[in-house]
PDB file of C-alpha atoms in Angstrom:
ATOM      1  CA  UNK A   1     -35.740   9.592  33.729  1.00 62.00           C
ATOM      2  CA  UNK A   2     -34.971   8.639  29.653  1.00 75.00           C
ATOM      3  CA  UNK A   3     -33.116   5.472  29.227  1.00 90.00           C
ATOM      4  CA  UNK A   4     -32.310   5.032  33.370  1.00 94.00           C
ATOM      5  CA  UNK A   5     -35.022   3.469  35.596  1.00 95.00           C
ATOM      6  CA  UNK A   6     -34.783   3.946  39.828  1.00 97.00           C
ATOM      7  CA  UNK A   7     -35.870   1.295  42.023  1.00 96.00           C
ATOM      8  CA  UNK A   8     -36.795   1.839  45.594  1.00 97.00           C
ATOM      9  CA  UNK A   9     -36.387  -0.506  48.219  1.00 97.00           C
ATOM     10  CA  UNK A  10     -37.292   0.168  52.038  1.00 96.00           C
ATOM     11  CA  UNK A  11     -35.051  -1.775  54.517  1.00 95.00           C
ATOM     12  CA  UNK A  12     -34.175  -2.153  57.743  1.00 88.00           C
ATOM     13  CA  UNK A  13     -35.699  -0.902  61.155  1.00 87.00           C
ATOM     14  CA  UNK A  14     -35.698   2.434  60.237  1.00 91.00           C
ATOM     15  CA  UNK A  15     -37.096   2.183  57.055  1.00 94.00           C
ATOM     16  CA  UNK A  16     -34.059   3.545  54.981  1.00 96.00           C
ATOM     17  CA  UNK A  17     -34.643   3.967  51.561  1.00 98.00           C
ATOM     18  CA  UNK A  18     -32.384   1.929  49.011  1.00 98.00           C
ATOM     19  CA  UNK A  19     -32.263   3.216  45.605  1.00 98.00           C
ATOM     20  CA  UNK A  20     -31.076   0.415  42.386  1.00 98.00           C
ATOM     21  CA  UNK A  21     -30.402   2.933  39.534  1.00 98.00           C
ATOM     22  CA  UNK A  22     -29.892   1.377  36.727  1.00 97.00           C
ATOM     23  CA  UNK A  23     -29.390   1.904  32.101  1.00 97.00           C
ATOM     24  CA  UNK A  24     -31.960   0.273  30.986  1.00 94.00           C
ATOM     25  CA  UNK A  25     -30.245  -1.124  27.778  1.00 94.00           C
ATOM     26  CA  UNK A  26     -26.909  -2.285  29.326  1.00 96.00           C
ATOM     27  CA  UNK A  27     -28.323  -3.152  32.645  1.00 97.00           C
ATOM     28  CA  UNK A  28     -25.389  -1.657  34.624  1.00 97.00           C
ATOM     29  CA  UNK A  29     -26.491  -0.682  37.887  1.00 98.00           C
ATOM     30  CA  UNK A  30     -25.241   1.276  40.439  1.00 98.00           C
ATOM     31  CA  UNK A  31     -26.756   0.813  44.193  1.00 98.00           C
ATOM     32  CA  UNK A  32     -27.373   3.753  46.560  1.00 98.00           C
ATOM     33  CA  UNK A  33     -27.523   3.303  50.426  1.00 98.00           C
ATOM     34  CA  UNK A  34     -27.766   0.289  50.748  1.00 97.00           C
ATOM     35  CA  UNK A  35     -29.419   0.015  54.083  1.00 92.00           C
ATOM     36  CA  UNK A  36     -30.189  -3.775  55.487  1.00 88.00           C
ATOM     37  CA  UNK A  37     -31.073  -6.618  54.135  1.00 93.00           C
ATOM     38  CA  UNK A  38     -28.567  -7.714  51.445  1.00 95.00           C
ATOM     39  CA  UNK A  39     -30.778 -10.946  50.197  1.00 95.00           C
ATOM     40  CA  UNK A  40     -33.024  -8.597  49.106  1.00 95.00           C
ATOM     41  CA  UNK A  41     -31.244  -6.669  46.976  1.00 97.00           C
ATOM     42  CA  UNK A  42     -29.507  -9.476  45.504  1.00 97.00           C
ATOM     43  CA  UNK A  43     -33.038 -10.991  44.354  1.00 96.00           C
ATOM     44  CA  UNK A  44     -33.614  -7.496  42.512  1.00 97.00           C
ATOM     45  CA  UNK A  45     -30.384  -7.824  41.278  1.00 97.00           C
ATOM     46  CA  UNK A  46     -30.894 -11.158  39.601  1.00 96.00           C
ATOM     47  CA  UNK A  47     -34.436 -11.366  38.979  1.00 96.00           C
ATOM     48  CA  UNK A  48     -33.945  -7.911  36.603  1.00 95.00           C
ATOM     49  CA  UNK A  49     -30.568  -9.119  35.480  1.00 96.00           C
ATOM     50  CA  UNK A  50     -28.992  -6.201  36.683  1.00 97.00           C
ATOM     51  CA  UNK A  51     -25.333  -6.402  36.263  1.00 97.00           C
ATOM     52  CA  UNK A  52     -24.420  -4.039  39.343  1.00 98.00           C
ATOM     53  CA  UNK A  53     -20.555  -1.986  39.172  1.00 98.00           C
ATOM     54  CA  UNK A  54     -20.526   0.030  42.331  1.00 98.00           C
ATOM     55  CA  UNK A  55     -21.850   1.103  45.084  1.00 98.00           C
ATOM     56  CA  UNK A  56     -22.373   5.016  46.720  1.00 98.00           C
ATOM     57  CA  UNK A  57     -23.429   6.093  50.359  1.00 98.00           C
ATOM     58  CA  UNK A  58     -24.835   9.049  51.014  1.00 98.00           C
ATOM     59  CA  UNK A  59     -23.335   9.128  54.159  1.00 98.00           C
ATOM     60  CA  UNK A  60     -22.308   6.606  56.776  1.00 97.00           C
ATOM     61  CA  UNK A  61     -24.676   6.069  59.509  1.00 97.00           C
ATOM     62  CA  UNK A  62     -25.270   2.317  60.145  1.00 94.00           C
ATOM     63  CA  UNK A  63     -28.859   2.070  58.601  1.00 94.00           C
ATOM     64  CA  UNK A  64     -27.585   3.317  55.369  1.00 96.00           C
ATOM     65  CA  UNK A  65     -24.586   0.898  55.101  1.00 96.00           C
ATOM     66  CA  UNK A  66     -25.315  -2.514  56.653  1.00 94.00           C
ATOM     67  CA  UNK A  67     -25.918  -4.555  53.051  1.00 96.00           C
ATOM     68  CA  UNK A  68     -22.544  -2.946  51.765  1.00 97.00           C
ATOM     69  CA  UNK A  69     -19.747  -5.205  52.412  1.00 96.00           C
ATOM     70  CA  UNK A  70     -21.865  -8.028  51.362  1.00 96.00           C
ATOM     71  CA  UNK A  71     -22.950  -6.546  48.504  1.00 97.00           C
ATOM     72  CA  UNK A  72     -18.755  -5.963  47.393  1.00 98.00           C
ATOM     73  CA  UNK A  73     -18.075  -9.119  48.614  1.00 97.00           C
ATOM     74  CA  UNK A  74     -20.506 -11.060  46.488  1.00 97.00           C
ATOM     75  CA  UNK A  75     -20.410  -8.943  43.087  1.00 97.00           C
ATOM     76  CA  UNK A  76     -16.803  -8.059  43.503  1.00 98.00           C
ATOM     77  CA  UNK A  77     -17.826  -4.478  43.573  1.00 98.00           C
ATOM     78  CA  UNK A  78     -16.225  -1.384  44.851  1.00 98.00           C
ATOM     79  CA  UNK A  79     -17.588   1.445  47.449  1.00 98.00           C
ATOM     80  CA  UNK A  80     -17.452   4.870  47.505  1.00 98.00           C
ATOM     81  CA  UNK A  81     -17.953   7.747  50.164  1.00 98.00           C
ATOM     82  CA  UNK A  82     -17.526  11.548  50.390  1.00 98.00           C
ATOM     83  CA  UNK A  83     -13.778  11.900  51.501  1.00 97.00           C
ATOM     84  CA  UNK A  84     -14.526  13.315  54.757  1.00 98.00           C
ATOM     85  CA  UNK A  85     -17.302  10.302  56.075  1.00 98.00           C
ATOM     86  CA  UNK A  86     -14.385   7.591  55.761  1.00 96.00           C
ATOM     87  CA  UNK A  87     -13.365   8.182  59.463  1.00 96.00           C
ATOM     88  CA  UNK A  88     -17.285   7.906  60.581  1.00 96.00           C
ATOM     89  CA  UNK A  89     -17.865   4.844  58.612  1.00 97.00           C
ATOM     90  CA  UNK A  90     -14.627   2.655  60.523  1.00 96.00           C
ATOM     91  CA  UNK A  91     -15.819   4.229  64.098  1.00 95.00           C
ATOM     92  CA  UNK A  92     -18.671   2.417  65.201  1.00 95.00           C
ATOM     93  CA  UNK A  93     -19.367   4.799  68.397  1.00 95.00           C
ATOM     94  CA  UNK A  94     -19.749   7.537  65.423  1.00 96.00           C
ATOM     95  CA  UNK A  95     -21.629   5.505  62.646  1.00 95.00           C
ATOM     96  CA  UNK A  96     -24.274   4.790  65.892  1.00 93.00           C
ATOM     97  CA  UNK A  97     -24.159   0.746  65.117  1.00 91.00           C
ATOM     98  CA  UNK A  98     -22.488   0.384  68.405  1.00 88.00           C
ATOM     99  CA  UNK A  99     -25.467   2.099  70.199  1.00 84.00           C
ATOM    100  CA  UNK A 100     -28.066  -0.331  68.074  1.00 77.00           C
ATOM    101  CA  UNK A 101     -25.498  -3.055  69.019  1.00 74.00           C
ATOM    102  CA  UNK A 102     -24.411  -4.061  65.598  1.00 77.00           C
ATOM    103  CA  UNK A 103     -20.817  -2.421  65.839  1.00 86.00           C
ATOM    104  CA  UNK A 104     -19.827  -1.788  62.304  1.00 91.00           C
ATOM    105  CA  UNK A 105     -16.681  -0.841  61.383  1.00 94.00           C
ATOM    106  CA  UNK A 106     -16.785  -0.428  56.479  1.00 95.00           C
ATOM    107  CA  UNK A 107     -13.463   0.541  54.724  1.00 96.00           C
ATOM    108  CA  UNK A 108     -14.578   2.011  51.620  1.00 98.00           C
ATOM    109  CA  UNK A 109     -12.616   1.343  48.459  1.00 97.00           C
ATOM    110  CA  UNK A 110     -12.492   5.205  46.923  1.00 97.00           C
ATOM    111  CA  UNK A 111     -13.953   8.861  47.560  1.00 98.00           C
ATOM    112  CA  UNK A 112     -15.758  11.493  45.983  1.00 95.00           C
ATOM    113  CA  UNK A 113     -14.594  14.810  46.433  1.00 96.00           C
ATOM    114  CA  UNK A 114     -16.880  18.353  45.983  1.00 97.00           C
ATOM    115  CA  UNK A 115     -17.928  18.993  42.407  1.00 94.00           C
ATOM    116  CA  UNK A 116     -16.482  15.361  40.910  1.00 96.00           C
ATOM    117  CA  UNK A 117     -18.304  14.363  37.976  1.00 97.00           C
ATOM    118  CA  UNK A 118     -18.989  10.756  37.776  1.00 97.00           C
ATOM    119  CA  UNK A 119     -19.188   8.554  34.919  1.00 95.00           C
ATOM    120  CA  UNK A 120     -21.939   5.702  35.348  1.00 96.00           C
ATOM    121  CA  UNK A 121     -24.548   3.791  33.763  1.00 96.00           C
ATOM    122  CA  UNK A 122     -23.502   6.072  30.558  1.00 94.00           C
ATOM    123  CA  UNK A 123     -24.650   9.536  32.749  1.00 94.00           C
ATOM    124  CA  UNK A 124     -22.676  12.425  34.402  1.00 95.00           C
ATOM    125  CA  UNK A 125     -23.840  12.347  38.053  1.00 97.00           C
ATOM    126  CA  UNK A 126     -22.269  15.612  40.333  1.00 98.00           C
ATOM    127  CA  UNK A 127     -21.503  15.116  43.665  1.00 98.00           C
ATOM    128  CA  UNK A 128     -22.458  17.753  45.853  1.00 98.00           C
ATOM    129  CA  UNK A 129     -20.990  18.109  49.611  1.00 98.00           C
ATOM    130  CA  UNK A 130     -23.676  18.818  52.015  1.00 98.00           C
ATOM    131  CA  UNK A 131     -22.480  19.195  55.608  1.00 98.00           C
ATOM    132  CA  UNK A 132     -24.410  18.621  58.154  1.00 97.00           C
ATOM    133  CA  UNK A 133     -26.645  15.466  59.461  1.00 98.00           C
ATOM    134  CA  UNK A 134     -22.755  14.041  59.239  1.00 98.00           C
ATOM    135  CA  UNK A 135     -19.445  15.772  58.279  1.00 97.00           C
ATOM    136  CA  UNK A 136     -19.232  13.440  54.745  1.00 98.00           C
ATOM    137  CA  UNK A 137     -23.043  13.646  54.258  1.00 98.00           C
ATOM    138  CA  UNK A 138     -23.158  14.440  50.410  1.00 98.00           C
ATOM    139  CA  UNK A 139     -26.046  14.051  47.651  1.00 98.00           C
ATOM    140  CA  UNK A 140     -26.031  12.846  43.988  1.00 98.00           C
ATOM    141  CA  UNK A 141     -27.411  14.723  41.245  1.00 98.00           C
ATOM    142  CA  UNK A 142     -28.657  13.768  37.937  1.00 97.00           C
ATOM    143  CA  UNK A 143     -29.016  17.261  36.231  1.00 93.00           C
ATOM    144  CA  UNK A 144     -29.832  15.635  32.707  1.00 92.00           C
ATOM    145  CA  UNK A 145     -32.580  13.553  34.362  1.00 94.00           C
ATOM    146  CA  UNK A 146     -33.545  16.336  36.838  1.00 96.00           C
ATOM    147  CA  UNK A 147     -32.924  13.989  39.688  1.00 97.00           C
ATOM    148  CA  UNK A 148     -31.105  14.442  43.181  1.00 98.00           C
ATOM    149  CA  UNK A 149     -30.423  11.729  45.747  1.00 98.00           C
ATOM    150  CA  UNK A 150     -30.149  13.699  48.979  1.00 98.00           C
ATOM    151  CA  UNK A 151     -29.564  10.888  51.571  1.00 97.00           C
ATOM    152  CA  UNK A 152     -30.177  11.917  55.438  1.00 97.00           C
ATOM    153  CA  UNK A 153     -29.944  16.029  54.001  1.00 97.00           C
ATOM    154  CA  UNK A 154     -33.512  16.584  52.666  1.00 96.00           C
ATOM    155  CA  UNK A 155     -36.493  14.815  53.569  1.00 95.00           C
ATOM    156  CA  UNK A 156     -39.875  15.908  52.345  1.00 95.00           C
ATOM    157  CA  UNK A 157     -41.015  18.997  55.140  1.00 92.00           C
ATOM    158  CA  UNK A 158     -37.836  18.046  56.991  1.00 95.00           C
ATOM    159  CA  UNK A 159     -33.812  17.633  57.034  1.00 96.00           C
ATOM    160  CA  UNK A 160     -31.761  15.099  58.871  1.00 96.00           C
ATOM    161  CA  UNK A 161     -31.194  15.414  62.661  1.00 95.00           C
ATOM    162  CA  UNK A 162     -27.110  17.152  63.407  1.00 97.00           C
ATOM    163  CA  UNK A 163     -27.312  15.873  67.183  1.00 95.00           C
ATOM    164  CA  UNK A 164     -25.437  12.805  66.492  1.00 95.00           C
ATOM    165  CA  UNK A 165     -21.335  12.682  65.944  1.00 95.00           C
ATOM    166  CA  UNK A 166     -19.968  15.816  63.271  1.00 97.00           C
ATOM    167  CA  UNK A 167     -23.359  17.533  62.493  1.00 97.00           C
ATOM    168  CA  UNK A 168     -24.099  20.451  62.502  1.00 97.00           C
ATOM    169  CA  UNK A 169     -26.990  22.722  62.516  1.00 95.00           C
ATOM    170  CA  UNK A 170     -25.335  25.377  61.132  1.00 96.00           C
ATOM    171  CA  UNK A 171     -23.634  23.508  58.350  1.00 97.00           C
ATOM    172  CA  UNK A 172     -27.119  21.548  57.593  1.00 97.00           C
ATOM    173  CA  UNK A 173     -28.893  25.114  56.962  1.00 95.00           C
ATOM    174  CA  UNK A 174     -26.178  25.891  54.832  1.00 95.00           C
ATOM    175  CA  UNK A 175     -26.374  22.373  52.467  1.00 96.00           C
ATOM    176  CA  UNK A 176     -30.321  22.413  52.160  1.00 95.00           C
ATOM    177  CA  UNK A 177     -30.077  26.743  50.824  1.00 94.00           C
ATOM    178  CA  UNK A 178     -27.484  25.350  48.147  1.00 94.00           C
ATOM    179  CA  UNK A 179     -29.679  22.420  47.030  1.00 95.00           C
ATOM    180  CA  UNK A 180     -32.659  24.867  46.638  1.00 95.00           C
ATOM    181  CA  UNK A 181     -30.813  26.508  43.900  1.00 95.00           C
ATOM    182  CA  UNK A 182     -31.319  23.208  41.986  1.00 97.00           C
ATOM    183  CA  UNK A 183     -33.887  24.165  39.136  1.00 97.00           C
ATOM    184  CA  UNK A 184     -37.347  23.545  41.109  1.00 96.00           C
ATOM    185  CA  UNK A 185     -38.326  20.369  38.765  1.00 96.00           C
ATOM    186  CA  UNK A 186     -35.624  18.207  40.312  1.00 97.00           C
ATOM    187  CA  UNK A 187     -37.069  15.090  42.149  1.00 97.00           C
ATOM    188  CA  UNK A 188     -35.545  14.599  45.401  1.00 97.00           C
ATOM    189  CA  UNK A 189     -35.276  10.791  46.281  1.00 98.00           C
ATOM    190  CA  UNK A 190     -34.825  11.720  50.094  1.00 98.00           C
ATOM    191  CA  UNK A 191     -33.022   8.625  52.972  1.00 96.00           C
ATOM    192  CA  UNK A 192     -36.429   8.485  54.550  1.00 96.00           C
ATOM    193  CA  UNK A 193     -40.062   8.941  53.423  1.00 94.00           C
ATOM    194  CA  UNK A 194     -41.605  10.257  50.205  1.00 95.00           C
ATOM    195  CA  UNK A 195     -40.343  11.465  47.251  1.00 96.00           C
ATOM    196  CA  UNK A 196     -40.587  15.334  47.216  1.00 97.00           C
ATOM    197  CA  UNK A 197     -39.130  18.097  44.301  1.00 97.00           C
ATOM    198  CA  UNK A 198     -37.401  21.177  44.956  1.00 96.00           C
ATOM    199  CA  UNK A 199     -40.682  23.346  44.327  1.00 95.00           C
ATOM    200  CA  UNK A 200     -42.736  21.604  46.791  1.00 95.00           C
ATOM    201  CA  UNK A 201     -39.997  22.097  49.630  1.00 94.00           C
ATOM    202  CA  UNK A 202     -39.496  25.855  48.889  1.00 93.00           C
ATOM    203  CA  UNK A 203     -43.333  26.097  49.560  1.00 92.00           C
ATOM    204  CA  UNK A 204     -43.702  24.053  52.760  1.00 90.00           C
ATOM    205  CA  UNK A 205     -40.696  22.646  54.405  1.00 92.00           C
ATOM    206  CA  UNK A 206     -39.625  25.500  57.305  1.00 91.00           C
ATOM    207  CA  UNK A 207     -35.774  24.514  56.837  1.00 89.00           C
ATOM    208  CA  UNK A 208     -35.553  26.313  53.430  1.00 84.00           C
ATOM    209  CA  UNK A 209     -36.766  29.842  54.847  1.00 73.00           C
ATOM    210  CA  UNK A 210     -33.644  32.283  54.640  1.00 59.00           C
TER     211      UNK A 210
END
């Protein structure tokens, strides 16, 4: 990862992967999918002397956003999602929090667009819109480092579910095939389970067979 460092925290009842990505010199940090356990994320930030600058969401399901609002309040940082995910984030019945007795409605401070190049941590981060798991699912591609944060679009050996609000199996198929076009050495950090690579997924993931 060169001068970037990725710390993975597995949080909440659904064992969601939350990623803190930091520049090793400046300590500037973005957190991606702060799932739950805000205090645990806070402890890492304080212990490592990190400077949180933004919160990115790969999508709006409750198990990926539970700690976002608290972190925003504590660190005075913005929350961003893909532009077509705002409605899902704001509707508890769509983001599944209502189903689990939580009732989360989250408003973001800004939105991403397809192909947008974000400039954080002294790097360029490409936003790739990957609808299917939800309408506004997206991935974050660090091309220089060869890293993709894939959310619940692509897992090791599998893909995200499409039977929740705004999901589409046809769209997800297109999205994972698009991801498969990235360099084979690209390392994938998914929303659940272990890390993988494009190469490995082409060998064993049935959803990458055209």
